[in-house]
Amino acid sequence: MNIIKVKDYEELSKKAAKIITGEINHNKHLVLGLATGSTPVGTYQELVKNYDNKLVTFKYTKAFFLDEYCLSHPRLFEYSNKYFLEYNFFSKINIEPENVFGFDQRIEESEKTIAQMDQHLAENPIDIMLLGIGQNGHIGYNEPGCSFESTTHLSKLSYKTRLANQRFFSFADEVPSYAITLGIKNILDAKKIILLASGSSKAEAIKELLSLKISTDFPASSLIHHPDVTIIIDEDACSLL
Ligand code: GLP
C-alpha cells in the first residue's frame, strides 16, 4: 500500500484530484468508480476546477457509481447518490450521460439493476476506484461480515452506518435500511484504488486498516493485498497512529 500523509482536507482533495487528472490525461478512455459521502466532495471540486482550467477533459471518461441507496419514496430522490454525483460532479464537467453507470433507486428494481451493473462492469473494467471508508471499515456499502468474494449486491445497512449517514437526511427515519453496492470483489478488480480518509472520526478505522490485520469484520482490510492501492490520509485521520 502506498500511504500519502497530507496536512488537511484541502491538500487531500488536491492530491487525489491530481492523481486522477494525470491518469485521465494518460488514458482519455479511463473508467472511474466513484464514491459518495462527504470525503470525496473536495476531490470532485478540484477535478471540476481542473476541467474549468482546461487541464483535463472527461469527454471519453466513463464513471461507475460505487453504491446507491434503496429509497422508500421517490420524494427522497435528492438524498440519492445519483443526485449527489450529478450535483457535485457530473453536471459541472463534460462527461457524456451514456458513459455514466448508476443504479435504480427502487428496491423492487434491485435485481434488475444489479444484473445490468454486472453486465456494464464486465464490458468496462474499472481503472480507478475512488473510495472513502466508513467508521466501521465499510467500503461502498460492504458492511462488516461481507465476503471478500462478493459482487454487486443488496446490502442491509448496519445501525452504525445509518447513524453516521443521518446527517445527510432531514429525519432519522428517512435513512434507508438497504443500499446496493459494488461488491468487494468488484472493488478489488479495479486496476488502481485510491482510498481517502479525513478527520478524527476516521482515526480508529485508519489505525485498524494500517494494523494490516485481514478480516471480513473490517471490509477495508480486503484492500491490503491489492497490488495498487493509494491511501491518502490527513493529520486528523492519522492521529491514532
Ligand atoms: C458511506 C458510503 C461510502 C463512504 C462512506 C464514508 O456510507 N457508502 O461510499 O465512503 O460511507 O462516508 P463519509 O465520506 O461521508 O465519511
PDB file of C-alpha atoms and ligand atoms in Angstrom:
ATOM      1  CA  MET A   1       0.000   0.000   0.000  1.00  0.00           C
ATOM      2  CA  ASN A   2       1.183   3.442  -0.902  1.00  0.00           C
ATOM      3  CA  ILE A   3       0.364   5.775   2.006  1.00  0.00           C
ATOM      4  CA  ILE A   4       0.314   9.512   1.414  1.00  0.00           C
ATOM      5  CA  LYS A   5       0.015  11.636   4.539  1.00  0.00           C
ATOM      6  CA  VAL A   6      -1.133  15.195   3.987  1.00  0.00           C
ATOM      7  CA  LYS A   7      -1.816  18.122   6.283  1.00  0.00           C
ATOM      8  CA  ASP A   8      -5.525  18.650   5.828  1.00  0.00           C
ATOM      9  CA  TYR A   9      -8.650  18.060   3.783  1.00  0.00           C
ATOM     10  CA  GLU A  10      -7.722  20.657   1.175  1.00  0.00           C
ATOM     11  CA  GLU A  11      -4.384  19.035   0.498  1.00  0.00           C
ATOM     12  CA  LEU A  12      -6.009  15.578   0.422  1.00  0.00           C
ATOM     13  CA  SER A  13      -8.549  16.735  -2.161  1.00  0.00           C
ATOM     14  CA  LYS A  14      -5.895  18.371  -4.344  1.00  0.00           C
ATOM     15  CA  LYS A  15      -3.667  15.314  -4.173  1.00  0.00           C
ATOM     16  CA  ALA A  16      -6.455  12.899  -5.158  1.00  0.00           C
ATOM     17  CA  ALA A  17      -7.608  15.167  -7.996  1.00  0.00           C
ATOM     18  CA  LYS A  18      -4.039  15.493  -9.267  1.00  0.00           C
ATOM     19  CA  ILE A  19      -3.615  11.711  -9.459  1.00  0.00           C
ATOM     20  CA  ILE A  20      -6.956  11.242 -11.255  1.00  0.00           C
ATOM     21  CA  THR A  21      -6.275  14.136 -13.652  1.00  0.00           C
ATOM     22  CA  GLY A  22      -2.879  12.654 -14.503  1.00  0.00           C
ATOM     23  CA  GLU A  23      -4.395   9.226 -15.156  1.00  0.00           C
ATOM     24  CA  ILE A  24      -7.123  10.652 -17.419  1.00  0.00           C
ATOM     25  CA  ASN A  25      -4.530  12.632 -19.373  1.00  0.00           C
ATOM     26  CA  HIS A  26      -2.598   9.401 -19.787  1.00  0.00           C
ATOM     27  CA  ASN A  27      -5.686   7.427 -20.880  1.00  0.00           C
ATOM     28  CA  LYS A  28      -8.638   9.512 -22.069  1.00  0.00           C
ATOM     29  CA  HIS A  29     -10.901   6.416 -22.028  1.00  0.00           C
ATOM     30  CA  LEU A  30     -10.322   5.906 -18.312  1.00  0.00           C
ATOM     31  CA  VAL A  31     -13.082   4.168 -16.342  1.00  0.00           C
ATOM     32  CA  LEU A  32     -13.690   5.576 -12.861  1.00  0.00           C
ATOM     33  CA  GLY A  33     -15.560   4.077  -9.917  1.00  0.00           C
ATOM     34  CA  LEU A  34     -16.850   6.855  -7.674  1.00  0.00           C
ATOM     35  CA  ALA A  35     -17.749   7.004  -4.001  1.00  0.00           C
ATOM     36  CA  THR A  36     -20.166   9.435  -2.442  1.00  0.00           C
ATOM     37  CA  GLY A  37     -20.201  10.674   1.153  1.00  0.00           C
ATOM     38  CA  SER A  38     -18.578  13.887   2.335  1.00  0.00           C
ATOM     39  CA  THR A  39     -14.938  12.823   1.930  1.00  0.00           C
ATOM     40  CA  PRO A  40     -14.628  12.925  -1.880  1.00  0.00           C
ATOM     41  CA  VAL A  41     -16.579  16.180  -2.331  1.00  0.00           C
ATOM     42  CA  GLY A  42     -13.360  18.254  -2.279  1.00  0.00           C
ATOM     43  CA  THR A  43     -11.787  15.917  -4.828  1.00  0.00           C
ATOM     44  CA  TYR A  44     -14.751  16.434  -7.168  1.00  0.00           C
ATOM     45  CA  GLN A  45     -14.482  20.197  -6.670  1.00  0.00           C
ATOM     46  CA  GLU A  46     -10.778  20.098  -7.563  1.00  0.00           C
ATOM     47  CA  LEU A  47     -11.490  17.963 -10.627  1.00  0.00           C
ATOM     48  CA  VAL A  48     -14.127  20.496 -11.716  1.00  0.00           C
ATOM     49  CA  LYS A  49     -11.522  23.275 -11.291  1.00  0.00           C
ATOM     50  CA  ASN A  50      -9.071  21.302 -13.407  1.00  0.00           C
ATOM     51  CA  TYR A  51     -11.762  20.884 -16.041  1.00  0.00           C
ATOM     52  CA  ASP A  52     -12.613  24.627 -15.956  1.00  0.00           C
ATOM     53  CA  ASN A  53      -8.906  25.432 -16.317  1.00  0.00           C
ATOM     54  CA  LYS A  54      -8.705  23.074 -19.306  1.00  0.00           C
ATOM     55  CA  LEU A  55      -6.250  20.781 -17.561  1.00  0.00           C
ATOM     56  CA  VAL A  56      -8.474  17.735 -18.182  1.00  0.00           C
ATOM     57  CA  THR A  57     -11.430  16.644 -20.297  1.00  0.00           C
ATOM     58  CA  PHE A  58     -13.990  13.985 -19.356  1.00  0.00           C
ATOM     59  CA  LYS A  59     -15.327  13.648 -22.910  1.00  0.00           C
ATOM     60  CA  TYR A  60     -14.313   9.973 -23.147  1.00  0.00           C
ATOM     61  CA  THR A  61     -14.230   9.095 -19.437  1.00  0.00           C
ATOM     62  CA  LYS A  62     -16.681   6.539 -18.080  1.00  0.00           C
ATOM     63  CA  ALA A  63     -17.936   6.589 -14.499  1.00  0.00           C
ATOM     64  CA  PHE A  64     -19.489   3.937 -12.301  1.00  0.00           C
ATOM     65  CA  PHE A  65     -21.382   4.574  -9.107  1.00  0.00           C
ATOM     66  CA  LEU A  66     -19.894   2.643  -6.226  1.00  0.00           C
ATOM     67  CA  ASP A  67     -23.226   2.372  -4.453  1.00  0.00           C
ATOM     68  CA  GLU A  68     -26.768   3.680  -4.203  1.00  0.00           C
ATOM     69  CA  TYR A  69     -29.494   3.882  -1.596  1.00  0.00           C
ATOM     70  CA  CYS A  70     -32.732   1.969  -1.981  1.00  0.00           C
ATOM     71  CA  LEU A  71     -35.188   4.767  -1.291  1.00  0.00           C
ATOM     72  CA  SER A  72     -38.578   4.164   0.276  1.00  0.00           C
ATOM     73  CA  HIS A  73     -40.229   7.005  -1.663  1.00  0.00           C
ATOM     74  CA  PRO A  74     -39.423   8.964  -4.870  1.00  0.00           C
ATOM     75  CA  ARG A  75     -39.639  12.247  -2.907  1.00  0.00           C
ATOM     76  CA  LEU A  76     -36.336  11.232  -1.267  1.00  0.00           C
ATOM     77  CA  PHE A  77     -34.517  11.349  -4.636  1.00  0.00           C
ATOM     78  CA  GLU A  78     -32.459  14.357  -3.594  1.00  0.00           C
ATOM     79  CA  TYR A  79     -30.772  12.123  -0.986  1.00  0.00           C
ATOM     80  CA  SER A  80     -29.736   9.580  -3.603  1.00  0.00           C
ATOM     81  CA  ASN A  81     -26.167   9.063  -4.678  1.00  0.00           C
ATOM     82  CA  LYS A  82     -27.349   9.737  -8.221  1.00  0.00           C
ATOM     83  CA  TYR A  83     -28.450  13.219  -7.209  1.00  0.00           C
ATOM     84  CA  PHE A  84     -25.254  13.707  -5.188  1.00  0.00           C
ATOM     85  CA  LEU A  85     -22.841  12.883  -8.010  1.00  0.00           C
ATOM     86  CA  GLU A  86     -24.902  14.755 -10.592  1.00  0.00           C
ATOM     87  CA  TYR A  87     -24.976  17.830  -8.395  1.00  0.00           C
ATOM     88  CA  ASN A  88     -21.364  17.737  -7.187  1.00  0.00           C
ATOM     89  CA  PHE A  89     -19.647  16.488 -10.279  1.00  0.00           C
ATOM     90  CA  PHE A  90     -21.300  15.312 -13.490  1.00  0.00           C
ATOM     91  CA  SER A  91     -23.357  18.472 -14.106  1.00  0.00           C
ATOM     92  CA  LYS A  92     -20.157  20.528 -13.894  1.00  0.00           C
ATOM     93  CA  ILE A  93     -17.985  18.578 -16.334  1.00  0.00           C
ATOM     94  CA  ASN A  94     -18.322  17.324 -19.904  1.00  0.00           C
ATOM     95  CA  ILE A  95     -18.932  13.642 -19.177  1.00  0.00           C
ATOM     96  CA  GLU A  96     -21.429  12.080 -21.619  1.00  0.00           C
ATOM     97  CA  PRO A  97     -24.613  10.833 -19.859  1.00  0.00           C
ATOM     98  CA  GLU A  98     -24.357   7.466 -21.658  1.00  0.00           C
ATOM     99  CA  ASN A  99     -20.934   6.996 -20.058  1.00  0.00           C
ATOM    100  CA  VAL A 100     -22.348   7.135 -16.523  1.00  0.00           C
ATOM    101  CA  PHE A 101     -23.441   3.824 -14.986  1.00  0.00           C
ATOM    102  CA  GLY A 102     -25.600   4.024 -11.896  1.00  0.00           C
ATOM    103  CA  PHE A 103     -28.336   2.092 -10.122  1.00  0.00           C
ATOM    104  CA  ASP A 104     -32.103   2.274  -9.977  1.00  0.00           C
ATOM    105  CA  GLN A 105     -33.065   3.503  -6.503  1.00  0.00           C
ATOM    106  CA  ARG A 106     -36.308   1.482  -6.292  1.00  0.00           C
ATOM    107  CA  ILE A 107     -35.860  -1.603  -4.133  1.00  0.00           C
ATOM    108  CA  GLU A 108     -38.320  -3.556  -6.300  1.00  0.00           C
ATOM    109  CA  GLU A 109     -35.937  -2.999  -9.243  1.00  0.00           C
ATOM    110  CA  SER A 110     -32.823  -4.099  -7.353  1.00  0.00           C
ATOM    111  CA  GLU A 111     -32.391  -7.485  -9.039  1.00  0.00           C
ATOM    112  CA  LYS A 112     -32.658  -5.948 -12.474  1.00  0.00           C
ATOM    113  CA  THR A 113     -30.324  -3.022 -11.764  1.00  0.00           C
ATOM    114  CA  ILE A 114     -27.730  -5.375 -10.199  1.00  0.00           C
ATOM    115  CA  ALA A 115     -27.758  -7.620 -13.287  1.00  0.00           C
ATOM    116  CA  GLN A 116     -27.380  -4.592 -15.558  1.00  0.00           C
ATOM    117  CA  MET A 117     -24.493  -3.285 -13.471  1.00  0.00           C
ATOM    118  CA  ASP A 118     -22.679  -6.626 -13.647  1.00  0.00           C
ATOM    119  CA  GLN A 119     -23.004  -6.528 -17.413  1.00  0.00           C
ATOM    120  CA  HIS A 120     -21.669  -2.946 -17.641  1.00  0.00           C
ATOM    121  CA  LEU A 121     -18.754  -3.836 -15.362  1.00  0.00           C
ATOM    122  CA  ALA A 122     -17.864  -6.859 -17.478  1.00  0.00           C
ATOM    123  CA  GLU A 123     -17.773  -4.623 -20.559  1.00  0.00           C
ATOM    124  CA  ASN A 124     -15.945  -1.716 -18.890  1.00  0.00           C
ATOM    125  CA  PRO A 125     -13.429  -2.811 -16.256  1.00  0.00           C
ATOM    126  CA  ILE A 126     -12.746  -0.073 -13.716  1.00  0.00           C
ATOM    127  CA  ASP A 127      -9.331   1.594 -13.927  1.00  0.00           C
ATOM    128  CA  ILE A 128      -9.503   3.759 -10.808  1.00  0.00           C
ATOM    129  CA  MET A 129     -11.789   3.142  -7.859  1.00  0.00           C
ATOM    130  CA  LEU A 130     -12.125   6.153  -5.564  1.00  0.00           C
ATOM    131  CA  LEU A 131     -13.174   5.126  -2.064  1.00  0.00           C
ATOM    132  CA  GLY A 132     -13.950   6.608   1.296  1.00  0.00           C
ATOM    133  CA  ILE A 133     -14.089   4.497   4.428  1.00  0.00           C
ATOM    134  CA  GLY A 134     -16.858   4.054   6.970  1.00  0.00           C
ATOM    135  CA  GLN A 135     -16.114   4.341  10.687  1.00  0.00           C
ATOM    136  CA  ASN A 136     -16.739   0.584  10.899  1.00  0.00           C
ATOM    137  CA  GLY A 137     -14.370  -0.080   7.992  1.00  0.00           C
ATOM    138  CA  HIS A 138     -17.053  -0.398   5.322  1.00  0.00           C
ATOM    139  CA  ILE A 139     -16.141   0.344   1.727  1.00  0.00           C
ATOM    140  CA  GLY A 140     -19.023   1.154  -0.572  1.00  0.00           C
ATOM    141  CA  TYR A 141     -21.840  -0.443   1.404  1.00  0.00           C
ATOM    142  CA  ASN A 142     -19.923  -3.637   2.066  1.00  0.00           C
ATOM    143  CA  GLU A 143     -20.592  -3.860   5.755  1.00  0.00           C
ATOM    144  CA  PRO A 144     -18.627  -5.880   8.353  1.00  0.00           C
ATOM    145  CA  GLY A 145     -19.034  -9.605   7.716  1.00  0.00           C
ATOM    146  CA  CYS A 146     -19.345  -9.197   3.936  1.00  0.00           C
ATOM    147  CA  SER A 147     -17.410 -11.780   1.898  1.00  0.00           C
ATOM    148  CA  PHE A 148     -14.321 -10.600   0.044  1.00  0.00           C
ATOM    149  CA  GLU A 149     -15.720 -12.560  -2.927  1.00  0.00           C
ATOM    150  CA  SER A 150     -18.926 -10.501  -3.003  1.00  0.00           C
ATOM    151  CA  THR A 151     -20.073  -8.915  -6.257  1.00  0.00           C
ATOM    152  CA  THR A 152     -22.794  -6.290  -6.767  1.00  0.00           C
ATOM    153  CA  HIS A 153     -25.488  -6.899  -4.175  1.00  0.00           C
ATOM    154  CA  LEU A 154     -28.206  -5.540  -1.952  1.00  0.00           C
ATOM    155  CA  SER A 155     -26.801  -4.686   1.461  1.00  0.00           C
ATOM    156  CA  LYS A 156     -28.678  -4.250   4.723  1.00  0.00           C
ATOM    157  CA  LEU A 157     -27.126  -1.193   6.340  1.00  0.00           C
ATOM    158  CA  SER A 158     -25.804  -1.533   9.851  1.00  0.00           C
ATOM    159  CA  TYR A 159     -27.132   0.628  12.654  1.00  0.00           C
ATOM    160  CA  LYS A 160     -23.742   2.385  12.841  1.00  0.00           C
ATOM    161  CA  THR A 161     -23.763   3.244   9.145  1.00  0.00           C
ATOM    162  CA  ARG A 162     -27.351   4.512   9.250  1.00  0.00           C
ATOM    163  CA  LEU A 163     -26.479   6.626  12.278  1.00  0.00           C
ATOM    164  CA  ALA A 164     -23.371   8.067  10.575  1.00  0.00           C
ATOM    165  CA  ASN A 165     -25.414   8.936   7.473  1.00  0.00           C
ATOM    166  CA  GLN A 166     -28.290  10.565   9.350  1.00  0.00           C
ATOM    167  CA  ARG A 167     -26.586  13.911   8.860  1.00  0.00           C
ATOM    168  CA  PHE A 168     -27.494  13.883   5.157  1.00  0.00           C
ATOM    169  CA  PHE A 169     -31.239  13.450   5.866  1.00  0.00           C
ATOM    170  CA  SER A 170     -33.884  15.715   7.433  1.00  0.00           C
ATOM    171  CA  PHE A 171     -35.342  12.941   9.606  1.00  0.00           C
ATOM    172  CA  ALA A 172     -33.698   9.847  11.087  1.00  0.00           C
ATOM    173  CA  ASP A 173     -36.439   7.545   9.790  1.00  0.00           C
ATOM    174  CA  GLU A 174     -35.709   8.642   6.210  1.00  0.00           C
ATOM    175  CA  VAL A 175     -32.264   6.995   6.279  1.00  0.00           C
ATOM    176  CA  PRO A 176     -32.641   3.918   4.073  1.00  0.00           C
ATOM    177  CA  SER A 177     -32.238   0.442   5.540  1.00  0.00           C
ATOM    178  CA  TYR A 178     -30.896  -1.021   2.310  1.00  0.00           C
ATOM    179  CA  ALA A 179     -28.454   0.011  -0.366  1.00  0.00           C
ATOM    180  CA  ILE A 180     -26.992  -1.539  -3.492  1.00  0.00           C
ATOM    181  CA  THR A 181     -23.239  -1.681  -3.666  1.00  0.00           C
ATOM    182  CA  LEU A 182     -20.475  -2.953  -5.867  1.00  0.00           C
ATOM    183  CA  GLY A 183     -19.065  -5.940  -4.018  1.00  0.00           C
ATOM    184  CA  ILE A 184     -15.594  -6.232  -2.547  1.00  0.00           C
ATOM    185  CA  LYS A 185     -14.548  -8.406  -5.490  1.00  0.00           C
ATOM    186  CA  ASN A 186     -15.650  -5.686  -7.937  1.00  0.00           C
ATOM    187  CA  ILE A 187     -13.637  -3.130  -5.969  1.00  0.00           C
ATOM    188  CA  LEU A 188     -10.559  -5.382  -5.918  1.00  0.00           C
ATOM    189  CA  ASP A 189     -10.902  -5.909  -9.688  1.00  0.00           C
ATOM    190  CA  ALA A 190     -10.112  -2.210 -10.239  1.00  0.00           C
ATOM    191  CA  LYS A 191      -6.602  -1.647 -11.555  1.00  0.00           C
ATOM    192  CA  LYS A 192      -5.933   1.131  -9.091  1.00  0.00           C
ATOM    193  CA  ILE A 193      -7.653   2.005  -5.823  1.00  0.00           C
ATOM    194  CA  ILE A 194      -7.486   5.368  -4.073  1.00  0.00           C
ATOM    195  CA  LEU A 195      -8.893   5.484  -0.543  1.00  0.00           C
ATOM    196  CA  LEU A 196      -9.407   8.821   1.172  1.00  0.00           C
ATOM    197  CA  ALA A 197      -9.761   9.415   4.893  1.00  0.00           C
ATOM    198  CA  SER A 198     -10.060  12.793   6.557  1.00  0.00           C
ATOM    199  CA  GLY A 199     -10.824  13.886  10.103  1.00  0.00           C
ATOM    200  CA  SER A 200     -10.608  12.421  13.573  1.00  0.00           C
ATOM    201  CA  SER A 201     -13.824  10.386  13.118  1.00  0.00           C
ATOM    202  CA  LYS A 202     -11.808   8.157  10.760  1.00  0.00           C
ATOM    203  CA  ALA A 203      -8.748   7.809  13.029  1.00  0.00           C
ATOM    204  CA  GLU A 204      -9.897   4.483  14.558  1.00  0.00           C
ATOM    205  CA  ALA A 205     -10.641   2.999  11.139  1.00  0.00           C
ATOM    206  CA  ILE A 206      -7.263   4.096   9.759  1.00  0.00           C
ATOM    207  CA  LYS A 207      -5.481   2.665  12.787  1.00  0.00           C
ATOM    208  CA  GLU A 208      -7.264  -0.643  12.218  1.00  0.00           C
ATOM    209  CA  LEU A 209      -6.539  -0.644   8.481  1.00  0.00           C
ATOM    210  CA  LEU A 210      -2.852   0.083   8.948  1.00  0.00           C
ATOM    211  CA  SER A 211      -2.530  -2.658  11.559  1.00  0.00           C
ATOM    212  CA  LEU A 212      -2.665  -4.858   8.407  1.00  0.00           C
ATOM    213  CA  LYS A 213      -4.907  -7.460  10.051  1.00  0.00           C
ATOM    214  CA  ILE A 214      -7.106  -9.013   7.387  1.00  0.00           C
ATOM    215  CA  SER A 215     -10.641  -9.859   8.466  1.00  0.00           C
ATOM    216  CA  THR A 216     -14.136  -9.741   6.975  1.00  0.00           C
ATOM    217  CA  ASP A 217     -15.100  -7.923  10.203  1.00  0.00           C
ATOM    218  CA  PHE A 218     -13.249  -4.950   8.742  1.00  0.00           C
ATOM    219  CA  PRO A 219     -14.081  -4.800   4.998  1.00  0.00           C
ATOM    220  CA  ALA A 220     -11.366  -2.251   4.110  1.00  0.00           C
ATOM    221  CA  SER A 221      -8.741  -4.823   5.140  1.00  0.00           C
ATOM    222  CA  SER A 222      -9.580  -6.619   1.871  1.00  0.00           C
ATOM    223  CA  LEU A 223      -7.524  -3.917   0.131  1.00  0.00           C
ATOM    224  CA  ILE A 224      -4.275  -4.862   1.835  1.00  0.00           C
ATOM    225  CA  HIS A 225      -3.114  -7.341  -0.812  1.00  0.00           C
ATOM    226  CA  HIS A 226      -4.289  -5.361  -3.839  1.00  0.00           C
ATOM    227  CA  PRO A 227      -1.247  -4.517  -5.999  1.00  0.00           C
ATOM    228  CA  ASP A 228      -2.043  -0.813  -6.461  1.00  0.00           C
ATOM    229  CA  VAL A 229      -3.692   0.909  -3.502  1.00  0.00           C
ATOM    230  CA  THR A 230      -3.001   4.501  -2.552  1.00  0.00           C
ATOM    231  CA  ILE A 231      -4.310   5.738   0.777  1.00  0.00           C
ATOM    232  CA  ILE A 232      -4.437   9.496   1.250  1.00  0.00           C
ATOM    233  CA  ILE A 233      -4.923  10.500   4.868  1.00  0.00           C
ATOM    234  CA  ASP A 234      -4.819  13.831   6.625  1.00  0.00           C
ATOM    235  CA  GLU A 235      -3.280  14.607  10.016  1.00  0.00           C
ATOM    236  CA  ASP A 236      -6.521  14.160  11.954  1.00  0.00           C
ATOM    237  CA  ALA A 237      -7.206  10.766  10.379  1.00  0.00           C
ATOM    238  CA  CYS A 238      -3.619   9.772  11.344  1.00  0.00           C
ATOM    239  CA  SER A 239      -3.947  10.955  14.930  1.00  0.00           C
ATOM    240  CA  LEU A 240      -4.047   7.455  16.457  1.00  0.00           C
ATOM    241  CA  LEU A 241      -1.084   6.087  14.515  1.00  0.00           C
TER     242      LEU A 241
HETATM  243  C1  GLP B   1     -20.928   5.935   3.074  1.00  0.00           C
HETATM  244  C2  GLP B   1     -20.697   5.398   1.639  1.00  0.00           C
HETATM  245  C3  GLP B   1     -19.249   5.134   1.385  1.00  0.00           C
HETATM  246  C4  GLP B   1     -18.457   6.260   2.001  1.00  0.00           C
HETATM  247  C5  GLP B   1     -18.520   6.129   3.496  1.00  0.00           C
HETATM  248  C6  GLP B   1     -17.884   7.287   4.238  1.00  0.00           C
HETATM  249  O1  GLP B   1     -21.887   5.283   3.779  1.00  0.00           O
HETATM  250  N1  GLP B   1     -21.417   4.229   1.309  1.00  0.00           N
HETATM  251  O2  GLP B   1     -19.029   5.015  -0.019  1.00  0.00           O
HETATM  252  O3  GLP B   1     -17.116   6.155   1.606  1.00  0.00           O
HETATM  253  O4  GLP B   1     -19.826   5.915   3.936  1.00  0.00           O
HETATM  254  O5  GLP B   1     -18.631   8.447   4.115  1.00  0.00           O
HETATM  255  P1  GLP B   1     -18.067   9.869   4.502  1.00  0.00           P
HETATM  256  O6  GLP B   1     -17.039  10.207   3.467  1.00  0.00           O
HETATM  257  O7  GLP B   1     -19.244  10.795   4.433  1.00  0.00           O
HETATM  258  O8  GLP B   1     -17.496   9.767   5.855  1.00  0.00           O
END
